[in-house]
PDB file of C-alpha atoms in Angstrom:
ATOM      1  CA  UNK R 212       0.000   0.000   0.000  1.00  0.00           C
ATOM      2  CA  UNK R 213       1.199   3.486  -0.829  1.00  0.00           C
ATOM      3  CA  UNK R 214      -0.014   6.643   0.852  1.00  0.00           C
ATOM      4  CA  UNK R 215       1.297   9.950   2.091  1.00  0.00           C
ATOM      5  CA  UNK R 216       1.570   8.777   5.690  1.00  0.00           C
ATOM      6  CA  UNK R 217       4.779   8.054   7.526  1.00  0.00           C
ATOM      7  CA  UNK R 218       5.884   4.794   9.068  1.00  0.00           C
ATOM      8  CA  UNK R 219       3.801   3.523  11.962  1.00  0.00           C
ATOM      9  CA  UNK R 220       4.446   4.918  15.418  1.00  0.00           C
ATOM     10  CA  UNK R 221       3.118   7.760  17.547  1.00  0.00           C
ATOM     11  CA  UNK R 222       6.053  10.147  17.151  1.00  0.00           C
ATOM     12  CA  UNK R 223       6.633   9.168  13.533  1.00  0.00           C
ATOM     13  CA  UNK R 224       3.093  10.269  12.749  1.00  0.00           C
ATOM     14  CA  UNK R 225       4.153  13.872  13.390  1.00  0.00           C
ATOM     15  CA  UNK R 226       6.446  13.583  10.363  1.00  0.00           C
ATOM     16  CA  UNK R 227       3.580  12.361   8.173  1.00  0.00           C
ATOM     17  CA  UNK R 228       2.723  14.681   5.310  1.00  0.00           C
ATOM     18  CA  UNK R 229      -1.007  14.889   6.240  1.00  0.00           C
ATOM     19  CA  UNK R 230      -0.091  15.773   9.836  1.00  0.00           C
ATOM     20  CA  UNK R 231       2.328  18.503   8.783  1.00  0.00           C
ATOM     21  CA  UNK R 232      -0.160  19.996   6.311  1.00  0.00           C
ATOM     22  CA  UNK R 233      -2.993  19.878   8.869  1.00  0.00           C
ATOM     23  CA  UNK R 234      -0.846  21.537  11.547  1.00  0.00           C
ATOM     24  CA  UNK R 235       0.333  24.145   9.046  1.00  0.00           C
ATOM     25  CA  UNK R 236      -3.231  24.886   7.963  1.00  0.00           C
ATOM     26  CA  UNK R 237      -4.324  25.191  11.591  1.00  0.00           C
ATOM     27  CA  UNK R 238      -1.539  27.687  12.332  1.00  0.00           C
ATOM     28  CA  UNK R 239      -2.455  29.731   9.250  1.00  0.00           C
ATOM     29  CA  UNK R 240      -6.144  29.885  10.217  1.00  0.00           C
ATOM     30  CA  UNK R 241      -5.264  30.869  13.797  1.00  0.00           C
ATOM     31  CA  UNK R 242      -2.850  33.543  12.526  1.00  0.00           C
ATOM     32  CA  UNK R 243      -5.475  34.894  10.134  1.00  0.00           C
ATOM     33  CA  UNK R 244      -8.063  35.012  12.933  1.00  0.00           C
ATOM     34  CA  UNK R 245      -5.680  36.893  15.235  1.00  0.00           C
ATOM     35  CA  UNK R 246      -4.661  39.275  12.451  1.00  0.00           C
ATOM     36  CA  UNK R 247      -8.291  40.010  11.592  1.00  0.00           C
ATOM     37  CA  UNK R 248      -9.211  40.531  15.267  1.00  0.00           C
ATOM     38  CA  UNK R 249      -6.322  42.945  15.815  1.00  0.00           C
ATOM     39  CA  UNK R 250      -7.069  44.652  12.496  1.00  0.00           C
ATOM     40  CA  UNK R 251     -10.731  45.202  13.417  1.00  0.00           C
ATOM     41  CA  UNK R 252      -9.700  46.601  16.783  1.00  0.00           C
ATOM     42  CA  UNK R 253      -7.245  49.030  15.163  1.00  0.00           C
ATOM     43  CA  UNK R 254      -9.562  49.810  12.219  1.00  0.00           C
ATOM     44  CA  UNK R 255      -7.112  48.525   9.590  1.00  0.00           C
ATOM     45  CA  UNK R 256      -7.830  46.038   6.832  1.00  0.00           C
ATOM     46  CA  UNK R 257      -4.826  43.837   7.422  1.00  0.00           C
ATOM     47  CA  UNK R 258      -1.637  43.809   9.472  1.00  0.00           C
ATOM     48  CA  UNK R 259       0.564  42.467   6.699  1.00  0.00           C
ATOM     49  CA  UNK R 260      -0.735  43.262   3.198  1.00  0.00           C
ATOM     50  CA  UNK R 261      -0.108  40.356   0.837  1.00  0.00           C
ATOM     51  CA  UNK R 262       1.127  37.989   3.539  1.00  0.00           C
ATOM     52  CA  UNK R 263      -2.189  36.625   4.843  1.00  0.00           C
ATOM     53  CA  UNK R 264      -3.645  35.995   1.318  1.00  0.00           C
ATOM     54  CA  UNK R 265      -0.428  34.197   0.337  1.00  0.00           C
ATOM     55  CA  UNK R 266      -0.376  31.991   3.424  1.00  0.00           C
ATOM     56  CA  UNK R 267      -4.101  31.265   3.383  1.00  0.00           C
ATOM     57  CA  UNK R 268      -4.065  30.371  -0.303  1.00  0.00           C
ATOM     58  CA  UNK R 269      -1.060  28.088   0.244  1.00  0.00           C
ATOM     59  CA  UNK R 270      -2.858  26.319   3.083  1.00  0.00           C
ATOM     60  CA  UNK R 271      -6.010  26.014   0.976  1.00  0.00           C
ATOM     61  CA  UNK R 272      -4.141  24.587  -2.021  1.00  0.00           C
ATOM     62  CA  UNK R 273      -2.265  22.085   0.142  1.00  0.00           C
ATOM     63  CA  UNK R 274      -5.428  20.972   1.949  1.00  0.00           C
ATOM     64  CA  UNK R 275      -7.426  20.457  -1.265  1.00  0.00           C
ATOM     65  CA  UNK R 276      -4.534  18.669  -2.969  1.00  0.00           C
ATOM     66  CA  UNK R 277      -3.983  16.526   0.155  1.00  0.00           C
ATOM     67  CA  UNK R 278      -7.471  15.010   0.162  1.00  0.00           C
ATOM     68  CA  UNK R 279      -7.423  14.752  -3.660  1.00  0.00           C
ATOM     69  CA  UNK R 280      -4.069  12.932  -3.718  1.00  0.00           C
ATOM     70  CA  UNK R 281      -5.135  10.642  -0.884  1.00  0.00           C
ATOM     71  CA  UNK R 282      -8.287   9.699  -2.791  1.00  0.00           C
ATOM     72  CA  UNK R 283      -6.317   9.091  -5.997  1.00  0.00           C
ATOM     73  CA  UNK R 284      -3.665   7.030  -4.204  1.00  0.00           C
ATOM     74  CA  UNK R 285      -6.401   4.945  -2.575  1.00  0.00           C
ATOM     75  CA  UNK R 286      -7.832   4.176  -6.019  1.00  0.00           C
ATOM     76  CA  UNK R 287      -4.561   3.657  -7.908  1.00  0.00           C
ATOM     77  CA  UNK R 288      -2.854   1.592  -5.213  1.00  0.00           C
ATOM     78  CA  UNK R 289      -6.007  -0.263  -4.201  1.00  0.00           C
ATOM     79  CA  UNK R 290      -5.847   0.965  -0.606  1.00  0.00           C
ATOM     80  CA  UNK R 291      -8.514   1.890   1.906  1.00  0.00           C
ATOM     81  CA  UNK R 292      -9.351   5.596   2.116  1.00  0.00           C
ATOM     82  CA  UNK R 293      -9.734   5.409   5.904  1.00  0.00           C
ATOM     83  CA  UNK R 294      -6.514   3.531   6.527  1.00  0.00           C
ATOM     84  CA  UNK R 295      -5.197   3.040  10.054  1.00  0.00           C
ATOM     85  CA  UNK R 296      -6.902   5.368  12.489  1.00  0.00           C
ATOM     86  CA  UNK R 297     -10.367   6.231  11.214  1.00  0.00           C
ATOM     87  CA  UNK R 298     -10.434   9.378  13.374  1.00  0.00           C
ATOM     88  CA  UNK R 299      -7.062  10.548  12.006  1.00  0.00           C
ATOM     89  CA  UNK R 300      -8.088   9.872   8.399  1.00  0.00           C
ATOM     90  CA  UNK R 301     -11.473  11.527   8.867  1.00  0.00           C
ATOM     91  CA  UNK R 302      -9.972  14.668  10.378  1.00  0.00           C
ATOM     92  CA  UNK R 303      -6.973  14.935   8.010  1.00  0.00           C
ATOM     93  CA  UNK R 304      -8.656  14.057   4.715  1.00  0.00           C
ATOM     94  CA  UNK R 305     -12.294  15.102   5.151  1.00  0.00           C
ATOM     95  CA  UNK R 306     -13.194  17.345   8.091  1.00  0.00           C
ATOM     96  CA  UNK R 307     -10.350  19.867   8.121  1.00  0.00           C
ATOM     97  CA  UNK R 308     -10.029  20.272   4.316  1.00  0.00           C
ATOM     98  CA  UNK R 309     -13.811  20.699   4.047  1.00  0.00           C
ATOM     99  CA  UNK R 310     -13.830  23.278   6.852  1.00  0.00           C
ATOM    100  CA  UNK R 311     -10.918  25.109   5.212  1.00  0.00           C
ATOM    101  CA  UNK R 312     -12.710  25.277   1.842  1.00  0.00           C
ATOM    102  CA  UNK R 313     -15.991  26.308   3.458  1.00  0.00           C
ATOM    103  CA  UNK R 314     -14.255  29.078   5.420  1.00  0.00           C
ATOM    104  CA  UNK R 315     -12.648  30.330   2.218  1.00  0.00           C
ATOM    105  CA  UNK R 316     -15.893  30.273   0.231  1.00  0.00           C
ATOM    106  CA  UNK R 317     -17.949  32.024   2.932  1.00  0.00           C
ATOM    107  CA  UNK R 318     -15.483  34.429   4.529  1.00  0.00           C
ATOM    108  CA  UNK R 319     -12.277  34.560   2.484  1.00  0.00           C
ATOM    109  CA  UNK R 320     -11.378  37.619   0.442  1.00  0.00           C
ATOM    110  CA  UNK R 321     -11.667  37.062  -3.289  1.00  0.00           C
ATOM    111  CA  UNK R 322      -9.415  38.625  -5.896  1.00  0.00           C
ATOM    112  CA  UNK R 323      -6.454  39.125  -3.542  1.00  0.00           C
ATOM    113  CA  UNK R 324      -4.507  36.075  -4.729  1.00  0.00           C
ATOM    114  CA  UNK R 325      -1.870  36.704  -7.371  1.00  0.00           C
ATOM    115  CA  UNK R 326      -0.797  34.187 -10.000  1.00  0.00           C
ATOM    116  CA  UNK R 327       2.731  34.368  -8.595  1.00  0.00           C
ATOM    117  CA  UNK R 328       1.448  32.783  -5.373  1.00  0.00           C
ATOM    118  CA  UNK R 329       0.987  29.528  -7.262  1.00  0.00           C
ATOM    119  CA  UNK R 330       4.565  28.334  -6.882  1.00  0.00           C
ATOM    120  CA  UNK R 331       4.715  28.796  -3.110  1.00  0.00           C
ATOM    121  CA  UNK R 332       2.741  25.654  -2.052  1.00  0.00           C
ATOM    122  CA  UNK R 333       5.163  23.446  -4.003  1.00  0.00           C
ATOM    123  CA  UNK R 334       7.913  24.197  -1.482  1.00  0.00           C
ATOM    124  CA  UNK R 335       6.121  22.223   1.255  1.00  0.00           C
ATOM    125  CA  UNK R 336       6.003  18.789  -0.433  1.00  0.00           C
ATOM    126  CA  UNK R 337       9.533  19.302  -1.777  1.00  0.00           C
ATOM    127  CA  UNK R 338      10.688  20.100   1.758  1.00  0.00           C
ATOM    128  CA  UNK R 339       8.934  16.991   3.070  1.00  0.00           C
ATOM    129  CA  UNK R 340      10.533  14.737   0.459  1.00  0.00           C
ATOM    130  CA  UNK R 341      13.958  16.186   1.287  1.00  0.00           C
ATOM    131  CA  UNK R 342      13.255  15.707   4.986  1.00  0.00           C
ATOM    132  CA  UNK R 343      12.339  12.085   4.318  1.00  0.00           C
ATOM    133  CA  UNK R 344      15.486  11.557   2.273  1.00  0.00           C
ATOM    134  CA  UNK R 345      17.863  13.188   4.779  1.00  0.00           C
ATOM    135  CA  UNK R 346      16.299  11.573   7.856  1.00  0.00           C
ATOM    136  CA  UNK R 347      16.695   8.147   6.258  1.00  0.00           C
ATOM    137  CA  UNK R 348      20.469   8.563   6.063  1.00  0.00           C
ATOM    138  CA  UNK R 349      21.010  10.578   9.240  1.00  0.00           C
ATOM    139  CA  UNK R 350      19.145   8.126  11.476  1.00  0.00           C
ATOM    140  CA  UNK R 351      20.173   5.030   9.553  1.00  0.00           C
ATOM    141  CA  UNK R 352      16.554   3.895   9.406  1.00  0.00           C
ATOM    142  CA  UNK R 353      15.568   1.201   6.927  1.00  0.00           C
ATOM    143  CA  UNK R 354      12.426   3.126   6.029  1.00  0.00           C
ATOM    144  CA  UNK R 355      11.719   6.628   4.814  1.00  0.00           C
ATOM    145  CA  UNK R 356       9.387   9.093   6.518  1.00  0.00           C
ATOM    146  CA  UNK R 357       7.214   9.304   3.414  1.00  0.00           C
ATOM    147  CA  UNK R 358       6.141   5.994   1.911  1.00  0.00           C
ATOM    148  CA  UNK R 359       5.711   7.644  -1.456  1.00  0.00           C
ATOM    149  CA  UNK R 360       9.463   8.369  -1.277  1.00  0.00           C
ATOM    150  CA  UNK R 361      10.368   4.854  -0.139  1.00  0.00           C
ATOM    151  CA  UNK R 362      11.531   2.669  -3.080  1.00  0.00           C
ATOM    152  CA  UNK R 363      10.668  -0.537  -1.207  1.00  0.00           C
ATOM    153  CA  UNK R 364       7.005   0.507  -1.307  1.00  0.00           C
ATOM    154  CA  UNK R 365       6.934  -0.108  -5.067  1.00  0.00           C
ATOM    155  CA  UNK R 366       8.401  -3.603  -5.033  1.00  0.00           C
ATOM    156  CA  UNK R 367       5.973  -6.459  -5.609  1.00  0.00           C
ATOM    157  CA  UNK R 368       2.904  -4.430  -6.549  1.00  0.00           C
ATOM    158  CA  UNK R 369       1.448  -6.719  -9.191  1.00  0.00           C
ATOM    159  CA  UNK R 370      -1.437  -4.371 -10.048  1.00  0.00           C
ATOM    160  CA  UNK R 371       0.991  -1.652 -11.187  1.00  0.00           C
ATOM    161  CA  UNK R 372       3.117  -1.619 -14.364  1.00  0.00           C
ATOM    162  CA  UNK R 373       6.540  -3.208 -13.900  1.00  0.00           C
ATOM    163  CA  UNK R 374       8.175   0.149 -14.609  1.00  0.00           C
ATOM    164  CA  UNK R 375       7.386   1.179 -11.012  1.00  0.00           C
ATOM    165  CA  UNK R 376       9.743  -1.550  -9.774  1.00  0.00           C
ATOM    166  CA  UNK R 377      12.616  -0.496 -12.029  1.00  0.00           C
ATOM    167  CA  UNK R 378      15.887   0.637 -10.437  1.00  0.00           C
ATOM    168  CA  UNK R 379      14.898  -1.087  -7.174  1.00  0.00           C
ATOM    169  CA  UNK R 380      11.735   0.986  -6.898  1.00  0.00           C
ATOM    170  CA  UNK R 381      13.289   4.393  -7.510  1.00  0.00           C
ATOM    171  CA  UNK R 382      11.429   4.785 -10.798  1.00  0.00           C
ATOM    172  CA  UNK R 383       8.211   4.413  -8.808  1.00  0.00           C
ATOM    173  CA  UNK R 384       9.461   7.078  -6.424  1.00  0.00           C
ATOM    174  CA  UNK R 385      10.182   9.424  -9.337  1.00  0.00           C
ATOM    175  CA  UNK R 386       6.820   8.800 -11.017  1.00  0.00           C
ATOM    176  CA  UNK R 387       4.728   9.273  -7.881  1.00  0.00           C
ATOM    177  CA  UNK R 388       6.731  12.275  -6.665  1.00  0.00           C
ATOM    178  CA  UNK R 389       6.414  14.110  -9.982  1.00  0.00           C
ATOM    179  CA  UNK R 390       2.738  13.131 -10.222  1.00  0.00           C
ATOM    180  CA  UNK R 391       2.005  14.513  -6.754  1.00  0.00           C
ATOM    181  CA  UNK R 392       3.841  17.754  -7.514  1.00  0.00           C
ATOM    182  CA  UNK R 393       1.967  18.092 -10.814  1.00  0.00           C
ATOM    183  CA  UNK R 394      -1.372  17.485  -9.081  1.00  0.00           C
ATOM    184  CA  UNK R 395      -0.597  20.123  -6.447  1.00  0.00           C
ATOM    185  CA  UNK R 396       0.480  22.547  -9.187  1.00  0.00           C
ATOM    186  CA  UNK R 397      -2.725  22.039 -11.206  1.00  0.00           C
ATOM    187  CA  UNK R 398      -5.050  22.239  -8.173  1.00  0.00           C
ATOM    188  CA  UNK R 399      -3.163  25.297  -6.933  1.00  0.00           C
ATOM    189  CA  UNK R 400      -3.668  27.275 -10.138  1.00  0.00           C
ATOM    190  CA  UNK R 401      -7.255  26.108 -10.543  1.00  0.00           C
ATOM    191  CA  UNK R 402      -7.960  27.581  -7.104  1.00  0.00           C
ATOM    192  CA  UNK R 403      -6.323  30.866  -8.142  1.00  0.00           C
ATOM    193  CA  UNK R 404      -8.496  30.911 -11.274  1.00  0.00           C
ATOM    194  CA  UNK R 405     -11.610  30.170  -9.191  1.00  0.00           C
ATOM    195  CA  UNK R 406     -10.619  32.906  -6.739  1.00  0.00           C
ATOM    196  CA  UNK R 407     -10.423  35.423  -9.569  1.00  0.00           C
ATOM    197  CA  UNK R 408     -13.682  34.192 -11.123  1.00  0.00           C
ATOM    198  CA  UNK R 409     -15.510  34.573  -7.801  1.00  0.00           C
ATOM    199  CA  UNK R 410     -14.071  38.091  -7.542  1.00  0.00           C
ATOM    200  CA  UNK R 411     -15.551  38.926 -10.951  1.00  0.00           C
ATOM    201  CA  UNK R 412     -12.206  39.794 -12.469  1.00  0.00           C
ATOM    202  CA  UNK R 413     -13.014  38.232 -15.835  1.00  0.00           C
ATOM    203  CA  UNK R 414     -16.613  39.422 -16.166  1.00  0.00           C
ATOM    204  CA  UNK R 415     -17.344  41.384 -19.297  1.00  0.00           C
ATOM    205  CA  UNK R 416     -18.002  45.043 -18.817  1.00  0.00           C
ATOM    206  CA  UNK R 417     -21.323  46.149 -20.227  1.00  0.00           C
ATOM    207  CA  UNK R 418     -21.059  49.597 -21.751  1.00  0.00           C
TER     208      UNK R 418
END
């Protein structure tokens, strides 16, 4: 089975990609709430122009891509969607992403997200893959933090093309890593387009 989770274990779960993204999204929402509360008290629109929209959009893109990638990986790798802890899976892949999207649709500012913001969310999965790679060699562990970055995860999967097993599983690592980055990239820019559409930026002006 392949997913975005880390190896089993309580402390290892904090290195899991869904956990990191959920914690990051929580911090962003809390920061936005504090910034808005202080801004309302001081009668200013925002404390850091451009920063909150960038962070909130990044969190939104990562949350939407997280549940999308988890669903796709469950289908492609014939795995259960609610794998392991049902509560963890429900919160990480359904409840929090849904709440994040709902908050954005109902209360989020529209039209404040620039196209240049689209590259920022890609740094988080890249950082996580590098963290998985470095931790593997620093700790001497036989496994990687991220199963999608673990070549052994692609050995013996009869329902996948043999190419995934090539180079001792590293071809599978390359394919799934690039696929996940591409999915995040596409979802990210679709959200920017939707943000601009909801803001009415592309509506025709009637003379």
